[in-house]
mmCIF file of C-alpha atoms in Angstrom:
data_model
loop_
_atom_site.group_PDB
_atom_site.id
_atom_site.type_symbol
_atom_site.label_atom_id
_atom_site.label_comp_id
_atom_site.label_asym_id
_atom_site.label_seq_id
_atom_site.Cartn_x
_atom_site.Cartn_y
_atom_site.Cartn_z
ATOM 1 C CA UNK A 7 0.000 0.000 0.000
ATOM 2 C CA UNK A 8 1.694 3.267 -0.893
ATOM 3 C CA UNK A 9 1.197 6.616 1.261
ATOM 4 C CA UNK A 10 -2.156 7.239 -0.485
ATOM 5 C CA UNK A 11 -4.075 4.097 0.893
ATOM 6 C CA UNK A 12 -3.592 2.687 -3.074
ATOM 7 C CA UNK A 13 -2.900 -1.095 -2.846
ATOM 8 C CA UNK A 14 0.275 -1.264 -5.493
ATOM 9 C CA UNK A 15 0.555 -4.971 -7.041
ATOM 10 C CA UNK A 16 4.093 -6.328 -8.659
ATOM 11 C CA UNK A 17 2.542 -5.320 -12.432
ATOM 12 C CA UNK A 18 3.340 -1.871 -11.362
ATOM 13 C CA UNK A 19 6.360 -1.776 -10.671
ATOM 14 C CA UNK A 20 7.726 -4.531 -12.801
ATOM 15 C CA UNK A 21 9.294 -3.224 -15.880
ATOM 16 C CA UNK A 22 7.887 -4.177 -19.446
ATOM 17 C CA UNK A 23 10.171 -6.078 -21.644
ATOM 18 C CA UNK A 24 10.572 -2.975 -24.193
ATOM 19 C CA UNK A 25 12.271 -1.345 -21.172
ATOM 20 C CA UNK A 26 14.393 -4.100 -20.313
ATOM 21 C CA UNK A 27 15.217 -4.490 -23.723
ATOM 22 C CA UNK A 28 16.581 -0.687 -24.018
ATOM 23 C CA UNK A 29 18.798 -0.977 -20.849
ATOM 24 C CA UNK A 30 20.485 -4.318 -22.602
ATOM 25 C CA UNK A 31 21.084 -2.360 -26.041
ATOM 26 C CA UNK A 32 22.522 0.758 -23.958
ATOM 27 C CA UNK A 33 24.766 -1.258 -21.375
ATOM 28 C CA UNK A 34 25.003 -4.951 -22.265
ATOM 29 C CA UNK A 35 27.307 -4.110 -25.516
ATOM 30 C CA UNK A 36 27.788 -7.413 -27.702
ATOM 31 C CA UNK A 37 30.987 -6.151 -28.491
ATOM 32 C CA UNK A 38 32.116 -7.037 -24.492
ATOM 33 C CA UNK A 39 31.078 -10.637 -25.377
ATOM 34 C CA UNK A 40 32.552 -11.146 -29.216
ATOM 35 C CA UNK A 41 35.877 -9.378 -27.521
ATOM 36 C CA UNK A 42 36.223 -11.931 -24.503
ATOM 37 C CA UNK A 43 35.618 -15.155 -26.169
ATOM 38 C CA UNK A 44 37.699 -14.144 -29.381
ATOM 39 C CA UNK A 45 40.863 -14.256 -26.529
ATOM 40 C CA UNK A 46 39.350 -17.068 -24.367
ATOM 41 C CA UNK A 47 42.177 -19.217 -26.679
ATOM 42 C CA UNK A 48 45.005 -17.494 -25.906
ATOM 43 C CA UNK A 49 44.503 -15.346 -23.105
ATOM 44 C CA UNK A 50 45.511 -18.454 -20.163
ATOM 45 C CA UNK A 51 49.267 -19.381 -21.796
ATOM 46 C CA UNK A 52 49.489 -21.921 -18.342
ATOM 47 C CA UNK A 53 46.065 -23.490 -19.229
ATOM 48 C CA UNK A 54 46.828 -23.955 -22.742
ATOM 49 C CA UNK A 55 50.463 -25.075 -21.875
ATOM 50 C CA UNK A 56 49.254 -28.447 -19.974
ATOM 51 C CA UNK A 57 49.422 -31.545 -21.464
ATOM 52 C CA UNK A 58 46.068 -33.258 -22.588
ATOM 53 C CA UNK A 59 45.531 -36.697 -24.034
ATOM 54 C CA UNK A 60 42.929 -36.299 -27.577
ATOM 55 C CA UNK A 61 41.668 -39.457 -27.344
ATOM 56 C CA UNK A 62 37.727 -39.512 -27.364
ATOM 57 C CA UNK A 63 37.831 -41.703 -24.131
ATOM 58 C CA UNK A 64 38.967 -40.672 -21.283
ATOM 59 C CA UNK A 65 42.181 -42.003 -20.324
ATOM 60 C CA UNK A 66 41.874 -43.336 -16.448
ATOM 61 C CA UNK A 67 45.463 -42.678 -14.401
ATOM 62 C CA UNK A 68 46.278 -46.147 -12.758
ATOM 63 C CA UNK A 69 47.996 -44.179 -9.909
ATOM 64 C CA UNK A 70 45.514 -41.821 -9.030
ATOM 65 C CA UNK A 71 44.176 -41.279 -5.523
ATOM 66 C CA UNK A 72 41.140 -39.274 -6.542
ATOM 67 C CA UNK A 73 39.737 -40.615 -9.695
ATOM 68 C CA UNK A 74 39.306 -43.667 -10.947
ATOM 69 C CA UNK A 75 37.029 -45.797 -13.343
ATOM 70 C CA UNK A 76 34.525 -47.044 -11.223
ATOM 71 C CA UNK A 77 32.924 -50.187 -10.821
ATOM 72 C CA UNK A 78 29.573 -49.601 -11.340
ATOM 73 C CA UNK A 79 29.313 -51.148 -15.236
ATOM 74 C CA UNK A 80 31.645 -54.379 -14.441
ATOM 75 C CA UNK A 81 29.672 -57.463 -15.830
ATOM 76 C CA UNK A 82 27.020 -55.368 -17.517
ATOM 77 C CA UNK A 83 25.179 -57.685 -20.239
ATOM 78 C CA UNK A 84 23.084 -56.241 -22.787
ATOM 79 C CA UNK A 85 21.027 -59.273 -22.229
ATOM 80 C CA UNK A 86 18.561 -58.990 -18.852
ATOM 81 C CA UNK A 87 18.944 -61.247 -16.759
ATOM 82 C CA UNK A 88 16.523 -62.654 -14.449
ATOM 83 C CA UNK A 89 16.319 -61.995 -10.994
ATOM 84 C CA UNK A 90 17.946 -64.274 -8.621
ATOM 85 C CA UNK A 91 16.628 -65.063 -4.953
ATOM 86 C CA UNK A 92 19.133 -64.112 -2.276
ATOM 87 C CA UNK A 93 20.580 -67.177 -1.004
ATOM 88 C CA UNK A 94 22.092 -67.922 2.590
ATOM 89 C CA UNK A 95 23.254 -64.206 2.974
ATOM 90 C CA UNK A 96 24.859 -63.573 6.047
ATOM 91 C CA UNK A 97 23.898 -59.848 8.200
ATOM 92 C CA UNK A 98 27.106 -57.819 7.693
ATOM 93 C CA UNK A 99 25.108 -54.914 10.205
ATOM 94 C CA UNK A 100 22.191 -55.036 12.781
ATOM 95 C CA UNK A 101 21.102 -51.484 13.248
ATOM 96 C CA UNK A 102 18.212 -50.337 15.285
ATOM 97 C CA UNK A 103 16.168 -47.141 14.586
ATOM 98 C CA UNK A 104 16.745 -43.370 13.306
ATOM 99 C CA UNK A 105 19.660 -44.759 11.236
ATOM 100 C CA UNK A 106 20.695 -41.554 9.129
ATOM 101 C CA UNK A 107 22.487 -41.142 5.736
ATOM 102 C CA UNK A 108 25.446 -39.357 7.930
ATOM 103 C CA UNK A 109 25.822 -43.321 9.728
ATOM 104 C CA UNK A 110 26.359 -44.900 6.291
ATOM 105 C CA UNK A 111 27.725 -42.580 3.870
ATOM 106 C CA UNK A 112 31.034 -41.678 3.723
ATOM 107 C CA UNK A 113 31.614 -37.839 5.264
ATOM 108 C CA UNK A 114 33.789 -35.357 6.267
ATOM 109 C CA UNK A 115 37.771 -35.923 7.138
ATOM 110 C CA UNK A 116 39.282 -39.454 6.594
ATOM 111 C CA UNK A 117 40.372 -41.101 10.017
ATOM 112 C CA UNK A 118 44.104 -42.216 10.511
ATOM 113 C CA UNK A 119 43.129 -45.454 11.642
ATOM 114 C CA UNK A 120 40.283 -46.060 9.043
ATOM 115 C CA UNK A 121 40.454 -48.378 6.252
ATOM 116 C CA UNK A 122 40.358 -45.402 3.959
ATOM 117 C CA UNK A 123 43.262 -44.369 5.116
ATOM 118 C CA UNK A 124 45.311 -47.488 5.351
ATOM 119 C CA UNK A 125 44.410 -47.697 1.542
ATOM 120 C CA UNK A 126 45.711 -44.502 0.800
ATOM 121 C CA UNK A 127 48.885 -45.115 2.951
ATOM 122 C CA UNK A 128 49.421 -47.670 0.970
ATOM 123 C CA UNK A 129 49.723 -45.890 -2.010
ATOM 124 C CA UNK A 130 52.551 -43.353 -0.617
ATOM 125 C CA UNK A 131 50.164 -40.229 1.075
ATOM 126 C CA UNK A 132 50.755 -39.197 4.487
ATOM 127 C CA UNK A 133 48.218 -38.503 6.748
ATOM 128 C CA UNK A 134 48.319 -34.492 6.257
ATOM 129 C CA UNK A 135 47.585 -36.100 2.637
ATOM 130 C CA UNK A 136 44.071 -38.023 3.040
ATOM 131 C CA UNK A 137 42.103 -34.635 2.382
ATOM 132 C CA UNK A 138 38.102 -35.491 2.604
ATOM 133 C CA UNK A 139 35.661 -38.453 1.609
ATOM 134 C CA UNK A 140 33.834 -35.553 -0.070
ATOM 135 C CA UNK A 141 37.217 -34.325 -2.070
ATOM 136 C CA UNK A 142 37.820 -38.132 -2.980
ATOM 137 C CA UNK A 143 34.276 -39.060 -4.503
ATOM 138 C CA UNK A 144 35.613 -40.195 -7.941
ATOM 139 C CA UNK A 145 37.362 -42.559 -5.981
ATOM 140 C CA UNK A 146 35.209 -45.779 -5.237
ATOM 141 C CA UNK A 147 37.670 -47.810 -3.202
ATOM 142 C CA UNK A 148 38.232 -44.842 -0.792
ATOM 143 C CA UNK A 149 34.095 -44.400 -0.858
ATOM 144 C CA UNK A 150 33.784 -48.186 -0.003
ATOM 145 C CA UNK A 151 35.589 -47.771 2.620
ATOM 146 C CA UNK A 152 34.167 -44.996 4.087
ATOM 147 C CA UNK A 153 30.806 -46.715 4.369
ATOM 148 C CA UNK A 154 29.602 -47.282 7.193
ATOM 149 C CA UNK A 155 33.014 -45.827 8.779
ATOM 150 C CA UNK A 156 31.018 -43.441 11.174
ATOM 151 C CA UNK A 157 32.093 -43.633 14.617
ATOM 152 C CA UNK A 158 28.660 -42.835 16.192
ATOM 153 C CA UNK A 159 27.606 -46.429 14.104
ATOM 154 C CA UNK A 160 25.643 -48.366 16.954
ATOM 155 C CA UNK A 161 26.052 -51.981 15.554
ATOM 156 C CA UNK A 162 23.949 -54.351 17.977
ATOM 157 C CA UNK A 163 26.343 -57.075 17.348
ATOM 158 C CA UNK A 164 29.187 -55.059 19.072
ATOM 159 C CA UNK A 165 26.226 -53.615 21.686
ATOM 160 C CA UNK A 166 28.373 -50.106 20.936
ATOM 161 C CA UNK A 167 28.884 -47.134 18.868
ATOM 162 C CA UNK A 168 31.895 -48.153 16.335
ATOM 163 C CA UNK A 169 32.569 -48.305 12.561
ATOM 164 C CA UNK A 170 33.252 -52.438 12.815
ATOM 165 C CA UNK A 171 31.210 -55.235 12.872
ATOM 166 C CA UNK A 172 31.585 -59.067 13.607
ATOM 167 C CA UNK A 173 32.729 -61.507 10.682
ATOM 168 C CA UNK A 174 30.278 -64.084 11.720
ATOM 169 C CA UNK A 175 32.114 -67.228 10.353
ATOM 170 C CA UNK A 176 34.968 -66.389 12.958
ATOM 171 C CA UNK A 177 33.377 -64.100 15.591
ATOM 172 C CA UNK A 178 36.512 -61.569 14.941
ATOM 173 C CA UNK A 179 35.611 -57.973 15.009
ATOM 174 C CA UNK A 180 36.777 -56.145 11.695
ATOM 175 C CA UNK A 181 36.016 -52.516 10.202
ATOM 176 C CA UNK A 182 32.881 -53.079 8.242
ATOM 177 C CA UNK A 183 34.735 -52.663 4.781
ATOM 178 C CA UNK A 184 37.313 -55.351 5.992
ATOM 179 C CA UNK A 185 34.203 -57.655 6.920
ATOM 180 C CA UNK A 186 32.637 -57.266 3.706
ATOM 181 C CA UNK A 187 35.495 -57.802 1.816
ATOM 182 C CA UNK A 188 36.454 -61.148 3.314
ATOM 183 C CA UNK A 189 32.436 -62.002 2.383
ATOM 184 C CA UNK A 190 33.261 -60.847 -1.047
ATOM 185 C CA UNK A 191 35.896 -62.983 -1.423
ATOM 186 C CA UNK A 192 34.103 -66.041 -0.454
ATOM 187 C CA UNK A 193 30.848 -65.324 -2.517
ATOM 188 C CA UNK A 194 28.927 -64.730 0.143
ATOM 189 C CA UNK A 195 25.983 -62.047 -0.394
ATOM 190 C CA UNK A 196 24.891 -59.581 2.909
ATOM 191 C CA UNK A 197 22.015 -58.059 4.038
ATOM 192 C CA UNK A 198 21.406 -55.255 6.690
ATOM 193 C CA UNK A 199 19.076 -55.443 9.101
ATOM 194 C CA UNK A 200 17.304 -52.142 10.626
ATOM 195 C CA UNK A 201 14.399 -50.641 12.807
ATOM 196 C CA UNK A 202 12.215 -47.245 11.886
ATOM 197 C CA UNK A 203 13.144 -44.392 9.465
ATOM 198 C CA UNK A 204 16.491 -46.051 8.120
ATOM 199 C CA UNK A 205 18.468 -43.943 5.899
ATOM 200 C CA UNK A 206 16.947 -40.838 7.458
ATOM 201 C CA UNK A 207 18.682 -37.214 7.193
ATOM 202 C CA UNK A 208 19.912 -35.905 4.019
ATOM 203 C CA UNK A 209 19.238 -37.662 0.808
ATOM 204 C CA UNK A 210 23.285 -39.250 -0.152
ATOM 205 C CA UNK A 211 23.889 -40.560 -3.184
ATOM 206 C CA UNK A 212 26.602 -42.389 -1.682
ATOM 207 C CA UNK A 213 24.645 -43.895 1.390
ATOM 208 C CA UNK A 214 23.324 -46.063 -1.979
ATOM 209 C CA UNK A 215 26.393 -46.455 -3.630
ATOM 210 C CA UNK A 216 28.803 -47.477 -0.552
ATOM 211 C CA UNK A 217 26.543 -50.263 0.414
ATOM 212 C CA UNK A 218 25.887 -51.867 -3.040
ATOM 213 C CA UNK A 219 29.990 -51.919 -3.350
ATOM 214 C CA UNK A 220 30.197 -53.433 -0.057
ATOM 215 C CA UNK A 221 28.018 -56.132 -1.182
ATOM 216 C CA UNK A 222 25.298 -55.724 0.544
ATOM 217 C CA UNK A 223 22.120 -56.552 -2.073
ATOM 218 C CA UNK A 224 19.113 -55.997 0.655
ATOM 219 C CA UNK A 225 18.052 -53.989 3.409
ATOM 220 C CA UNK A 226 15.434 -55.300 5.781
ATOM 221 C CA UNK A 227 14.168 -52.571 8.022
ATOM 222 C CA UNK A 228 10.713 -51.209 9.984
ATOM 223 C CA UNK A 229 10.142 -48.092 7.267
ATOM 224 C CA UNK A 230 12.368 -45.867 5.498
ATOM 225 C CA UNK A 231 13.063 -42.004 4.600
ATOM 226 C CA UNK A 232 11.281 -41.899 0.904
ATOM 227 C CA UNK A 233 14.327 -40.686 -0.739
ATOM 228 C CA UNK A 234 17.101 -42.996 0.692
ATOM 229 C CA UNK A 235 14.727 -45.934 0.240
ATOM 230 C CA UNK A 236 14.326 -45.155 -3.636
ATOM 231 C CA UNK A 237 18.520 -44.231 -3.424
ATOM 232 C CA UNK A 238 18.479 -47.719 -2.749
ATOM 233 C CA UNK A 239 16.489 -48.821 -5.820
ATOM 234 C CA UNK A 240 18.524 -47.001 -8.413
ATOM 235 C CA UNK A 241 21.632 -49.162 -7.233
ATOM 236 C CA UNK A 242 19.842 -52.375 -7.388
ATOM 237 C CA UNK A 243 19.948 -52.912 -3.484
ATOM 238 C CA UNK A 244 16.212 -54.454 -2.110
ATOM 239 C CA UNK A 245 14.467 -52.972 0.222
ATOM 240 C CA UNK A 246 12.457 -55.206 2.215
ATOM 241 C CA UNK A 247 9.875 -54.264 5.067
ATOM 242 C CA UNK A 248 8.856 -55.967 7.817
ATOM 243 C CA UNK A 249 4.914 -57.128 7.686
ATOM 244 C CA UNK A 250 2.534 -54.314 10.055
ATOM 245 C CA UNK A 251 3.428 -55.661 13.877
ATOM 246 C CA UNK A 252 6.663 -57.236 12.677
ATOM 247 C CA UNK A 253 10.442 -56.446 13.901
ATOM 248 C CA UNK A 254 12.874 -58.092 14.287
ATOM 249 C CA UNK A 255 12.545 -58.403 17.992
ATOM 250 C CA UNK A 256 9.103 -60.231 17.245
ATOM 251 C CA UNK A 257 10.542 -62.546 15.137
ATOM 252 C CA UNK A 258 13.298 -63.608 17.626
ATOM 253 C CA UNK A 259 15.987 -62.273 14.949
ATOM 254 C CA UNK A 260 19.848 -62.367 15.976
ATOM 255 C CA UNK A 261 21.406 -61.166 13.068
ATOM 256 C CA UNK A 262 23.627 -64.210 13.721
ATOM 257 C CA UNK A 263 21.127 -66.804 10.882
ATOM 258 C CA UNK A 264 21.768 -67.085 7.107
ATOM 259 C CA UNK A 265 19.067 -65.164 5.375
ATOM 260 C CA UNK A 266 17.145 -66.211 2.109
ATOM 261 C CA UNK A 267 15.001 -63.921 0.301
ATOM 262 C CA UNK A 268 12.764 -65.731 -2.258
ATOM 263 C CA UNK A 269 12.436 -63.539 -5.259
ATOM 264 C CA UNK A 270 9.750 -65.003 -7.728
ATOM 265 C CA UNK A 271 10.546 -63.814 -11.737
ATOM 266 C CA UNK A 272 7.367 -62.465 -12.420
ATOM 267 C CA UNK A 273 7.550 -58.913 -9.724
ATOM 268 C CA UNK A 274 4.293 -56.644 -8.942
ATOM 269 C CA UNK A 275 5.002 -52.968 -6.827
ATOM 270 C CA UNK A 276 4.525 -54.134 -2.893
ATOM 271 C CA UNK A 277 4.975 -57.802 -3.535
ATOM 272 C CA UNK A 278 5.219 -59.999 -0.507
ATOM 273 C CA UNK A 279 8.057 -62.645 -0.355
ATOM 274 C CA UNK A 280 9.554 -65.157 2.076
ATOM 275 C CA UNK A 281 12.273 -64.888 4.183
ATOM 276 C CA UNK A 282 13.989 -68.611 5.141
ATOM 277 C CA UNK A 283 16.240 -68.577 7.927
ATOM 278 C CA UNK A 284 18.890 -71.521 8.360
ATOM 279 C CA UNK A 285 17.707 -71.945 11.588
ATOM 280 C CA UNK A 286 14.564 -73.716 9.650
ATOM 281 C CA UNK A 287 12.172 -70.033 10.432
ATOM 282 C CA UNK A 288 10.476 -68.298 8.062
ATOM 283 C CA UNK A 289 8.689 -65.413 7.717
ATOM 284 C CA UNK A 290 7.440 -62.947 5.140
ATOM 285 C CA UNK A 291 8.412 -59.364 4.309
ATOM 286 C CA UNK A 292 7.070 -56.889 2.040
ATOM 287 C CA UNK A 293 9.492 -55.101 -1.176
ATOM 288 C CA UNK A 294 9.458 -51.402 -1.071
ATOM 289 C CA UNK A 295 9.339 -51.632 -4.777
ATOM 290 C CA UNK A 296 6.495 -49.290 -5.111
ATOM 291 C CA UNK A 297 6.032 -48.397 -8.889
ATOM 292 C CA UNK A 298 6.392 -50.021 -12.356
ATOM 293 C CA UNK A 299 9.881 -47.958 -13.016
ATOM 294 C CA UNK A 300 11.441 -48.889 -9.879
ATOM 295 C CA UNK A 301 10.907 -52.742 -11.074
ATOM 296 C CA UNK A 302 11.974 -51.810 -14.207
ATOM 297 C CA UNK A 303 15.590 -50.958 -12.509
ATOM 298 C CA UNK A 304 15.784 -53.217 -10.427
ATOM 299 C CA UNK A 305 15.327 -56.207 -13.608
ATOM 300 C CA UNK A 306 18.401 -53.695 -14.741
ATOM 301 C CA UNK A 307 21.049 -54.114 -11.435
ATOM 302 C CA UNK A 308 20.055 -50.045 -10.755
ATOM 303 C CA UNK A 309 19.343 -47.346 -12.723
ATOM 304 C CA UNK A 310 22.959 -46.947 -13.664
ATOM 305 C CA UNK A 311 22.701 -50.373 -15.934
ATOM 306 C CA UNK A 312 19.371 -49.609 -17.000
ATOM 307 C CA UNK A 313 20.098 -45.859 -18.798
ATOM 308 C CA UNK A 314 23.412 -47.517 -20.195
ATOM 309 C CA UNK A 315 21.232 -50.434 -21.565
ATOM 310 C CA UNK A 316 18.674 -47.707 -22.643
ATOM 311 C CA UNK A 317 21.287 -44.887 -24.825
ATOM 312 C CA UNK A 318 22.752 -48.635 -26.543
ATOM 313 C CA UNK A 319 19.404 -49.440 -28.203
ATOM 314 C CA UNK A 320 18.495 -45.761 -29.083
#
């Protein structure tokens, strides 16, 4: 309202495009444009002194610390193949409630005595060297093994806040990267187990990524944050809900049993599935699948697969 009681609205005061056109032609010369990019070639002699390969792919640096090709694509088929139950996977976490995306994904300064680090000690840094997770993202093996590497991490098998977890073939306590590797290496496929709101916080692209590197191909939990949960999708990793009334305290659930998820060929959005325990239990559990696309990556391994499998057949 201006000082004669008039009620003044933004099309009075907003300027019509003729005007906004005439301050452009009087200040906004296209000369100052033609003049900066005709130097833009010439005008950085450092820039245009360093070396660059021409090939059309880029060329990946074996020795770098901060980039390298990642993983993501290895085994791709252009083939689909069909999905696989989940057989005898051992928990590689038991987690209870309000699990956030800080817990799992890979933040802030690397830790001296983190598996991060011993990696990159390995390959000649120092500590005053590591930098940040968040400065080393185009590096997956440092990522990995920042997963999970939080030190608030309450793991109910260690009945403590730590980044570790047991190896449950040998009851030894490793970081969780270590853990999952030595799974890895003997084919073995994990699962998580969690209470309310997992993945809570804010949305990581990496609180997806680090686990599906790790190996982990489901998630069993109470409920999830929306975004994290569909996070989870695009890599490929299940998420699986407990049944209304369900937890895993209900259930009698350990952690410590052999999991198998039963996962039929033909999928529907919300399907329920069985859970077998090799403790002879079984139960059933609901996958957070909750549309037609998010099936659609999943049949892919993850959205990744799927869009690379899409721009081949265009």
């Amino acid at each position: 309202i201006n000082s004669e009681g008039r009620q003044i609205f933004l099309r009075d005061i907003w300027p019509t495009r003729d005007e906004i056109q005439a301050v452009e032609r009087t200040f906004v010369i296209p000369s100052m444009f033609k003049e900066v990019y005709k130097k833009i070639e010439k005008v950085n002699e450092r820039w245009n002194s360093l070396v660059a390969p021409s090939n059309n792919l880029y060329t990946w640096d074996e020795k770098s610390t901060y980039i390298k090709s990642p993983p993501f694509f290895d085994g791709l088929t252009m083939k689909l193949p069909p999905p696989e139950s989940i057989k005898e996977a051992y928990v590689l976490l038991n987690l209870g409630d309000s699990v956030t995306t800080d817990h799992i994904s890979p933040a802030g300064n690397i830790a001296r005595n983190s598996a991060a680090a011993r990696y990159l000690t390995e390959r000649g840094l120092t500590p005053r060297e590591y930098n940040s997770y968040g400065s080393r993202r185009g590096n997956d093996a440092v990522m990995a093994r920042g997963t999970f590497a939080n030190i608030r991490l309450f793991n109910k098998f260690l009945n403590k806040q730590a980044p570790q977890t047991i190896y449950l073939p040998t009851g030894e306590t490793f970081d969780v990267f270590d853990a999952a590797e030595m799974y890895k290496q003997s084919g073995v496929p994990l699962l998580v187990l969690a209470g309310k709101e997992y993945g809570s916080g804010s949305s990581r692209d990496w609180a997806a990524k680090g686990p599906f590197l790790l190996g982990i191909k489901a998630v069993l939990a109470e409920s999830y944050e929306r975004i994290h949960r569909s996070n989870l999708v695009g890599m490929g990793v299940i998420p699986l809900e407990y049944l209304p009334g369900d937890t895993a305290e209900s259930l009698g659930l350990t952690g410590r049993e052999r999991y198998t998820i039963i996962i039929p060929e033909q999928l529907t959005p919300h399907m329920v599935v069985d859970v077998k325990l090799n403790t002879g239990k079984t139960f059933k559990v609901r996958m957070r699948f909750d549309t037609d696309v998010e099936l659609t990556y999943f049949h892919n391994g993850g959205i990744l697969n799927y869009m690379i499998r899409k721009m081949s057949q265009n």
